[in-house]
Amino acid sequence: MDPTPLGRQALEIWLSGVDAVRSERLLQSAVRRKGDRLTICDEQFSLADIGKIAVVGGGKAGAGMAAALENVLGQQLLDEKVTGWINVPADCVRPLHKIHLHAARPAGVNEPTAEGVAGANQILEIVEQLGPRDLCLVLISGGGSALLPAPVPEISLADKQDVTRFLMHAGATIHELNTVRKQLSRIKGGGLLRQSRAGRTIALLISDVIGDPLDIIASGPTVEDQSTAEEALAVLDKYAGSPPDVPQAVLDYLKRSETEKTSHPAALSPVTNHVIGNNRMAIAAAAARARELGYAVHDLGSDNAGEANDCGVELANLCRSIRDDHQLVAPPVCVISGGEPVVHVVPTDQPRRGGRNQQLVLAALEVLWHDGLPRIAILSGGTDGEDGPTDVAGAFADAGVLEKAIENNLAPRSFLAINDSYTFFDACGGLIKTGPTHTNVMDLRVAVIS
């Protein structure tokens, strides 16, 4: 089902935000070449002084970043100096000239896999073979934590998968999840940097984390870890993590690490980390398009966390107050926000599908159910084109979606109760399907009030 005119404008505003942070555009703004001079974020290099250039990394934006980098460097330089390996989701793989894109996990399955381990090991082998005249470019983006699994020898991939699933289903934040991941990895928490023998390392990061903390984005492969095994144990304890949900091998390893308090050796490769894209950029572009369409913009910023149901309720109540009481600003208004809420996944034997964006919009729709959604459309989508283990970026709710739901006798509450938002919006025509966007700067939410 097509959106209403109001829903179409919400989608147009959202797409403007996503387009502004496409990885190709961000990479080409950060890396430029003119003759023998290579400029990376205003730092200049003479190509004659560089031996090899290794391009490694992982993330949902990896394919676009790698393709754009090859375009900037040019075929002759690629043939002479460049080797590369990037771990990406399977639906992002495409042939490039010299940088290999490795399918590290299936599409929509955001957890570590054996294929991801194989790719991470290949990356570590590449950087270990570099020398003092070589340059290592690390392309990092959201989703990199799951795409770059390299478990320490004391635990298995299955152990890593179990603890990851437990924390995600428990509603752990990305900071909490990556605090644990870093302690269990050979590549995260500065592990890639410790393995590298390059004379110079530069990491280009597209951030999918609130506040852009370098050590949390993809669990910081090029950032020395300041967290501890004690902090990882505290995260697991917070969510009552114990066998069989959390493998005993994981707990034993963290307890030994806490006791030994092993310190990592100093990083061998000088490194500079640059954030070249984030949620704030997407919000700015979406806001600009909203103003072009005649809306006053109410910007809630990029640091919105919390639980998806609660965020949906808050957004719906804000939209209703703007519409009915002209609070804050008089309509027409576009409310824009970014961030990444969590979903508390409830136990159920019933089939269900969903994601945090779909859950958020469905919670908002329930609040506005009896209003009939006059003059309001609400949309929330992942800028990466993925929302949970589904084939959609998110969902929208407008008068047409509500009408279809009533016609089919579908009540949001029953779908919210078991995290089955996909089924609801699939029946009502409210799903947003983009395919991979080759970027990832968290979620972007747009609500328009006419």
mmCIF file of C-alpha atoms in Angstrom, residues 151-427:
data_model
loop_
_atom_site.group_PDB
_atom_site.id
_atom_site.type_symbol
_atom_site.label_atom_id
_atom_site.label_comp_id
_atom_site.label_asym_id
_atom_site.label_seq_id
_atom_site.Cartn_x
_atom_site.Cartn_y
_atom_site.Cartn_z
ATOM 1 C CA PRO A 151 37.217 -15.202 19.876
ATOM 2 C CA VAL A 152 40.134 -15.597 22.264
ATOM 3 C CA PRO A 153 41.444 -19.193 22.262
ATOM 4 C CA GLU A 154 39.820 -19.954 25.621
ATOM 5 C CA ILE A 155 36.262 -19.680 24.275
ATOM 6 C CA SER A 156 34.520 -21.024 21.184
ATOM 7 C CA LEU A 157 32.483 -19.297 18.514
ATOM 8 C CA ALA A 158 29.400 -21.014 19.945
ATOM 9 C CA ASP A 159 30.208 -19.471 23.346
ATOM 10 C CA LYS A 160 30.483 -16.048 21.714
ATOM 11 C CA GLN A 161 27.179 -16.537 19.907
ATOM 12 C CA ASP A 162 25.409 -17.589 23.095
ATOM 13 C CA VAL A 163 26.534 -14.607 25.152
ATOM 14 C CA THR A 164 25.749 -12.218 22.280
ATOM 15 C CA ARG A 165 22.219 -13.578 21.891
ATOM 16 C CA PHE A 166 21.646 -13.480 25.631
ATOM 17 C CA LEU A 167 22.611 -9.816 25.961
ATOM 18 C CA MET A 168 20.682 -8.726 22.866
ATOM 19 C CA HIS A 169 17.502 -10.492 23.991
ATOM 20 C CA ALA A 170 17.913 -9.085 27.501
ATOM 21 C CA GLY A 171 17.868 -5.521 26.124
ATOM 22 C CA ALA A 172 21.509 -4.646 26.805
ATOM 23 C CA THR A 173 22.721 -1.347 25.352
ATOM 24 C CA ILE A 174 25.379 -1.285 22.651
ATOM 25 C CA HIS A 175 27.871 0.036 25.232
ATOM 26 C CA GLU A 176 27.179 -2.913 27.519
ATOM 27 C CA LEU A 177 27.235 -5.439 24.708
ATOM 28 C CA ASN A 178 30.535 -4.192 23.318
ATOM 29 C CA THR A 179 32.119 -3.989 26.766
ATOM 30 C CA VAL A 180 31.679 -7.753 26.964
ATOM 31 C CA ARG A 181 32.619 -8.391 23.332
ATOM 32 C CA LYS A 182 35.940 -6.550 23.657
ATOM 33 C CA GLN A 183 37.075 -8.729 26.534
ATOM 34 C CA LEU A 184 36.432 -11.914 24.534
ATOM 35 C CA SER A 185 38.086 -10.900 21.257
ATOM 36 C CA ARG A 186 41.508 -10.901 19.596
ATOM 37 C CA ILE A 187 40.569 -8.108 17.166
ATOM 38 C CA LYS A 188 38.290 -5.802 19.160
ATOM 39 C CA GLY A 189 39.458 -3.400 21.861
ATOM 40 C CA GLY A 190 42.592 -2.440 19.899
ATOM 41 C CA GLY A 191 43.411 -6.010 18.905
ATOM 42 C CA LEU A 192 43.774 -5.187 15.211
ATOM 43 C CA LEU A 193 46.173 -2.374 16.061
ATOM 44 C CA ARG A 194 48.289 -4.592 18.320
ATOM 45 C CA GLN A 195 48.577 -7.177 15.541
ATOM 46 C CA SER A 196 49.522 -4.644 12.871
ATOM 47 C CA ARG A 197 53.139 -3.953 11.924
ATOM 48 C CA ALA A 198 52.282 -1.019 9.642
ATOM 49 C CA GLY A 199 54.288 2.142 9.987
ATOM 50 C CA ARG A 200 51.063 4.149 9.958
ATOM 51 C CA THR A 201 47.425 3.253 10.555
ATOM 52 C CA ILE A 202 44.439 5.470 9.796
ATOM 53 C CA ALA A 203 40.913 4.371 10.650
ATOM 54 C CA LEU A 204 37.894 5.952 8.971
ATOM 55 C CA LEU A 205 34.724 5.346 10.970
ATOM 56 C CA ILE A 206 31.028 5.769 10.242
ATOM 57 C CA SER A 207 29.452 5.866 13.687
ATOM 58 C CA ASP A 208 26.349 3.941 14.725
ATOM 59 C CA VAL A 209 26.706 4.731 18.430
ATOM 60 C CA ILE A 210 25.324 7.634 20.446
ATOM 61 C CA GLY A 211 28.083 10.157 21.104
ATOM 62 C CA ASP A 212 30.506 8.517 18.614
ATOM 63 C CA PRO A 213 32.764 6.844 21.230
ATOM 64 C CA LEU A 214 35.729 5.431 19.313
ATOM 65 C CA ASP A 215 36.117 2.413 21.573
ATOM 66 C CA ILE A 216 32.479 1.329 21.129
ATOM 67 C CA ILE A 217 32.030 1.759 17.355
ATOM 68 C CA ALA A 218 32.476 -1.828 16.069
ATOM 69 C CA SER A 219 34.028 -2.487 19.509
ATOM 70 C CA GLY A 220 37.088 -0.372 18.706
ATOM 71 C CA PRO A 221 39.500 -2.526 16.650
ATOM 72 C CA THR A 222 41.933 0.392 16.430
ATOM 73 C CA VAL A 223 41.347 1.887 19.881
ATOM 74 C CA GLU A 224 43.171 0.610 22.943
ATOM 75 C CA ASP A 225 40.615 -0.839 25.339
ATOM 76 C CA GLN A 226 40.139 0.979 28.632
ATOM 77 C CA SER A 227 37.379 -1.332 29.876
ATOM 78 C CA THR A 228 38.079 -4.344 32.080
ATOM 79 C CA ALA A 229 36.989 -7.914 32.588
ATOM 80 C CA GLU A 230 35.459 -6.753 35.852
ATOM 81 C CA GLU A 231 33.204 -4.350 33.949
ATOM 82 C CA ALA A 232 32.203 -7.117 31.531
ATOM 83 C CA LEU A 233 31.282 -9.366 34.463
ATOM 84 C CA ALA A 234 29.235 -6.513 35.940
ATOM 85 C CA VAL A 235 27.244 -6.268 32.697
ATOM 86 C CA LEU A 236 26.486 -9.981 32.751
ATOM 87 C CA ASP A 237 25.571 -9.798 36.419
ATOM 88 C CA LYS A 238 23.194 -6.891 35.730
ATOM 89 C CA TYR A 239 21.161 -9.125 33.417
ATOM 90 C CA ALA A 240 21.532 -12.204 35.659
ATOM 91 C CA GLY A 241 23.757 -13.879 33.097
ATOM 92 C CA SER A 242 24.594 -17.412 34.188
ATOM 93 C CA PRO A 243 24.711 -20.898 32.644
ATOM 94 C CA PRO A 244 23.170 -22.105 30.447
ATOM 95 C CA ASP A 245 22.339 -18.677 28.974
ATOM 96 C CA VAL A 246 25.934 -17.502 29.403
ATOM 97 C CA PRO A 247 28.443 -20.342 28.889
ATOM 98 C CA GLN A 248 30.567 -21.256 31.886
ATOM 99 C CA ALA A 249 33.679 -20.929 29.701
ATOM 100 C CA VAL A 250 32.917 -17.225 29.202
ATOM 101 C CA LEU A 251 32.468 -16.596 32.927
ATOM 102 C CA ASP A 252 35.618 -18.550 33.784
ATOM 103 C CA TYR A 253 37.697 -16.662 31.236
ATOM 104 C CA LEU A 254 36.492 -13.265 32.440
ATOM 105 C CA LYS A 255 37.115 -14.195 36.083
ATOM 106 C CA ARG A 256 40.666 -15.327 35.270
ATOM 107 C CA SER A 257 41.271 -12.145 33.281
ATOM 108 C CA GLU A 258 39.965 -10.065 36.182
ATOM 109 C CA THR A 259 42.342 -11.810 38.596
ATOM 110 C CA GLU A 260 45.358 -11.649 36.309
ATOM 111 C CA LYS A 261 44.568 -8.086 35.156
ATOM 112 C CA THR A 262 46.642 -8.694 32.051
ATOM 113 C CA SER A 263 47.718 -5.460 30.398
ATOM 114 C CA HIS A 264 48.096 -5.230 26.647
ATOM 115 C CA PRO A 265 51.454 -4.208 25.171
ATOM 116 C CA ALA A 266 51.764 -0.729 23.774
ATOM 117 C CA ALA A 267 50.335 -0.309 20.280
ATOM 118 C CA LEU A 268 53.011 -0.858 17.667
ATOM 119 C CA SER A 269 51.388 1.101 14.851
ATOM 120 C CA PRO A 270 50.810 4.860 15.195
ATOM 121 C CA VAL A 271 47.112 5.408 14.588
ATOM 122 C CA THR A 272 44.640 8.196 13.899
ATOM 123 C CA ASN A 273 40.905 7.561 14.145
ATOM 124 C CA HIS A 274 38.512 9.789 12.179
ATOM 125 C CA VAL A 275 34.712 9.751 12.428
ATOM 126 C CA ILE A 276 33.599 10.676 8.905
ATOM 127 C CA GLY A 277 29.849 10.128 9.303
ATOM 128 C CA ASN A 278 27.281 10.042 12.091
ATOM 129 C CA ASN A 279 23.618 10.399 12.938
ATOM 130 C CA ARG A 280 23.868 14.141 13.386
ATOM 131 C CA MET A 281 24.678 14.515 9.684
ATOM 132 C CA ALA A 282 21.576 12.531 8.726
ATOM 133 C CA ILE A 283 19.378 14.632 10.992
ATOM 134 C CA ALA A 284 20.750 17.871 9.526
ATOM 135 C CA ALA A 285 19.983 16.727 5.978
ATOM 136 C CA ALA A 286 16.496 15.502 6.909
ATOM 137 C CA ALA A 287 15.778 18.794 8.653
ATOM 138 C CA ALA A 288 16.882 20.751 5.599
ATOM 139 C CA ARG A 289 14.496 18.788 3.376
ATOM 140 C CA ALA A 290 11.644 19.233 5.843
ATOM 141 C CA ARG A 291 12.119 22.994 5.770
ATOM 142 C CA GLU A 292 12.111 22.923 1.961
ATOM 143 C CA LEU A 293 8.725 21.190 2.163
ATOM 144 C CA GLY A 294 7.391 23.970 4.376
ATOM 145 C CA TYR A 295 7.686 22.416 7.841
ATOM 146 C CA ALA A 296 8.991 23.992 10.998
ATOM 147 C CA VAL A 297 11.508 21.537 12.455
ATOM 148 C CA HIS A 298 11.500 20.292 16.021
ATOM 149 C CA ASP A 299 14.887 18.578 16.419
ATOM 150 C CA LEU A 300 15.195 16.090 19.292
ATOM 151 C CA GLY A 301 18.856 15.347 18.581
ATOM 152 C CA SER A 302 20.811 12.151 18.043
ATOM 153 C CA ASP A 303 21.223 10.883 21.592
ATOM 154 C CA ASN A 304 17.857 9.194 22.028
ATOM 155 C CA ALA A 305 18.074 5.794 23.678
ATOM 156 C CA GLY A 306 15.617 3.963 25.924
ATOM 157 C CA GLU A 307 13.165 1.141 25.260
ATOM 158 C CA ALA A 308 11.385 1.059 21.891
ATOM 159 C CA ASN A 309 7.848 0.889 23.304
ATOM 160 C CA ASP A 310 8.503 3.834 25.621
ATOM 161 C CA CYS A 311 10.098 5.863 22.810
ATOM 162 C CA GLY A 312 7.086 5.230 20.570
ATOM 163 C CA VAL A 313 4.646 6.335 23.265
ATOM 164 C CA GLU A 314 6.640 9.509 23.945
ATOM 165 C CA LEU A 315 6.819 10.384 20.250
ATOM 166 C CA ALA A 316 3.088 9.844 19.744
ATOM 167 C CA ASN A 317 2.189 11.996 22.746
ATOM 168 C CA LEU A 318 4.511 14.761 21.530
ATOM 169 C CA CYS A 319 2.929 14.722 18.066
ATOM 170 C CA ARG A 320 -0.567 14.847 19.517
ATOM 171 C CA SER A 321 0.292 17.774 21.792
ATOM 172 C CA ILE A 322 1.770 19.703 18.866
ATOM 173 C CA ARG A 323 -1.285 18.991 16.731
ATOM 174 C CA ASP A 324 -3.942 19.691 19.348
ATOM 175 C CA ASP A 325 -2.392 22.257 21.678
ATOM 176 C CA HIS A 326 0.276 23.819 19.443
ATOM 177 C CA GLN A 327 2.801 23.132 22.182
ATOM 178 C CA LEU A 328 6.403 24.130 21.414
ATOM 179 C CA VAL A 329 5.586 25.181 17.846
ATOM 180 C CA ALA A 330 2.499 25.468 15.662
ATOM 181 C CA PRO A 331 1.935 23.051 12.753
ATOM 182 C CA PRO A 332 2.970 22.239 10.115
ATOM 183 C CA VAL A 333 5.826 20.658 12.081
ATOM 184 C CA CYS A 334 8.337 17.925 11.401
ATOM 185 C CA VAL A 335 9.740 16.191 14.473
ATOM 186 C CA ILE A 336 13.112 14.581 13.754
ATOM 187 C CA SER A 337 15.195 12.436 16.067
ATOM 188 C CA GLY A 338 17.947 9.864 15.975
ATOM 189 C CA GLY A 339 19.396 7.238 18.226
ATOM 190 C CA GLU A 340 18.980 3.566 18.916
ATOM 191 C CA PRO A 341 16.469 2.161 21.400
ATOM 192 C CA VAL A 342 16.452 -1.416 22.604
ATOM 193 C CA VAL A 343 13.695 -4.007 22.532
ATOM 194 C CA HIS A 344 12.964 -6.313 25.428
ATOM 195 C CA VAL A 345 12.263 -9.589 23.637
ATOM 196 C CA VAL A 346 9.549 -11.495 25.472
ATOM 197 C CA PRO A 347 9.453 -15.318 25.645
ATOM 198 C CA THR A 348 6.827 -16.856 23.384
ATOM 199 C CA ASP A 349 6.187 -20.019 21.413
ATOM 200 C CA GLN A 350 4.267 -18.078 18.790
ATOM 201 C CA PRO A 351 5.902 -17.181 15.461
ATOM 202 C CA ARG A 352 6.943 -13.541 15.338
ATOM 203 C CA ARG A 353 9.156 -11.096 13.447
ATOM 204 C CA GLY A 354 10.112 -7.530 14.169
ATOM 205 C CA GLY A 355 12.740 -4.934 14.950
ATOM 206 C CA ARG A 356 13.184 -1.911 17.181
ATOM 207 C CA ASN A 357 11.933 0.588 14.572
ATOM 208 C CA GLN A 358 8.819 -1.411 13.754
ATOM 209 C CA GLN A 359 8.161 -1.907 17.466
ATOM 210 C CA LEU A 360 8.541 1.840 18.119
ATOM 211 C CA VAL A 361 6.115 2.854 15.360
ATOM 212 C CA LEU A 362 3.564 0.246 16.416
ATOM 213 C CA ALA A 363 3.707 1.524 20.007
ATOM 214 C CA ALA A 364 3.123 5.049 18.691
ATOM 215 C CA LEU A 365 0.201 3.845 16.571
ATOM 216 C CA GLU A 366 -1.447 2.252 19.591
ATOM 217 C CA VAL A 367 -1.384 5.604 21.418
ATOM 218 C CA LEU A 368 -2.982 7.357 18.442
ATOM 219 C CA TRP A 369 -5.370 4.510 17.616
ATOM 220 C CA HIS A 370 -8.559 6.263 18.686
ATOM 221 C CA ASP A 371 -7.513 9.573 17.096
ATOM 222 C CA GLY A 372 -7.760 8.099 13.617
ATOM 223 C CA LEU A 373 -4.302 9.613 12.886
ATOM 224 C CA PRO A 374 -5.644 12.819 11.325
ATOM 225 C CA ARG A 375 -2.802 15.136 10.277
ATOM 226 C CA ILE A 376 -0.037 12.911 11.703
ATOM 227 C CA ALA A 377 2.372 10.450 10.076
ATOM 228 C CA ILE A 378 5.161 8.704 11.996
ATOM 229 C CA LEU A 379 8.134 6.840 10.545
ATOM 230 C CA SER A 380 11.186 5.143 12.037
ATOM 231 C CA GLY A 381 13.871 3.302 10.126
ATOM 232 C CA GLY A 382 17.399 1.984 10.412
ATOM 233 C CA THR A 383 19.709 3.979 8.167
ATOM 234 C CA ASP A 384 21.393 0.694 7.220
ATOM 235 C CA GLY A 385 18.198 -0.669 5.682
ATOM 236 C CA GLU A 386 17.950 -3.365 8.367
ATOM 237 C CA ASP A 387 15.637 -3.578 11.352
ATOM 238 C CA GLY A 388 16.205 -6.649 13.460
ATOM 239 C CA PRO A 389 16.230 -10.041 11.699
ATOM 240 C CA THR A 390 13.913 -8.817 8.919
ATOM 241 C CA ASP A 391 14.153 -7.619 5.322
ATOM 242 C CA VAL A 392 12.975 -4.082 6.061
ATOM 243 C CA ALA A 393 14.450 -0.830 7.366
ATOM 244 C CA GLY A 394 11.492 -0.038 9.604
ATOM 245 C CA ALA A 395 7.880 1.061 9.353
ATOM 246 C CA PHE A 396 5.542 4.027 9.030
ATOM 247 C CA ALA A 397 2.077 4.740 10.375
ATOM 248 C CA ASP A 398 -0.365 7.117 8.734
ATOM 249 C CA ALA A 399 -4.119 7.323 8.229
ATOM 250 C CA GLY A 400 -3.981 4.712 5.470
ATOM 251 C CA VAL A 401 -2.140 2.162 7.635
ATOM 252 C CA LEU A 402 -4.635 2.715 10.447
ATOM 253 C CA GLU A 403 -7.586 2.312 8.078
ATOM 254 C CA LYS A 404 -6.174 -0.974 6.772
ATOM 255 C CA ALA A 405 -5.572 -2.257 10.306
ATOM 256 C CA ILE A 406 -9.154 -1.521 11.340
ATOM 257 C CA GLU A 407 -10.444 -3.126 8.163
ATOM 258 C CA ASN A 408 -8.474 -6.308 8.954
ATOM 259 C CA ASN A 409 -9.434 -6.211 12.635
ATOM 260 C CA LEU A 410 -5.784 -5.966 13.740
ATOM 261 C CA ALA A 411 -5.123 -4.455 17.171
ATOM 262 C CA PRO A 412 -1.568 -3.234 17.917
ATOM 263 C CA ARG A 413 -1.540 -4.445 21.507
ATOM 264 C CA SER A 414 -1.529 -8.165 20.707
ATOM 265 C CA PHE A 415 1.339 -7.734 18.228
ATOM 266 C CA LEU A 416 3.336 -5.524 20.607
ATOM 267 C CA ALA A 417 2.980 -8.096 23.355
ATOM 268 C CA ILE A 418 5.037 -10.699 21.480
ATOM 269 C CA ASN A 419 7.335 -8.402 19.437
ATOM 270 C CA ASP A 420 5.491 -9.262 16.205
ATOM 271 C CA SER A 421 5.408 -5.804 14.642
ATOM 272 C CA TYR A 422 6.500 -7.033 11.195
ATOM 273 C CA THR A 423 3.374 -9.161 10.795
ATOM 274 C CA PHE A 424 1.163 -6.183 11.675
ATOM 275 C CA PHE A 425 2.754 -3.751 9.235
ATOM 276 C CA ASP A 426 3.066 -6.378 6.515
ATOM 277 C CA ALA A 427 -0.708 -6.791 6.614
#
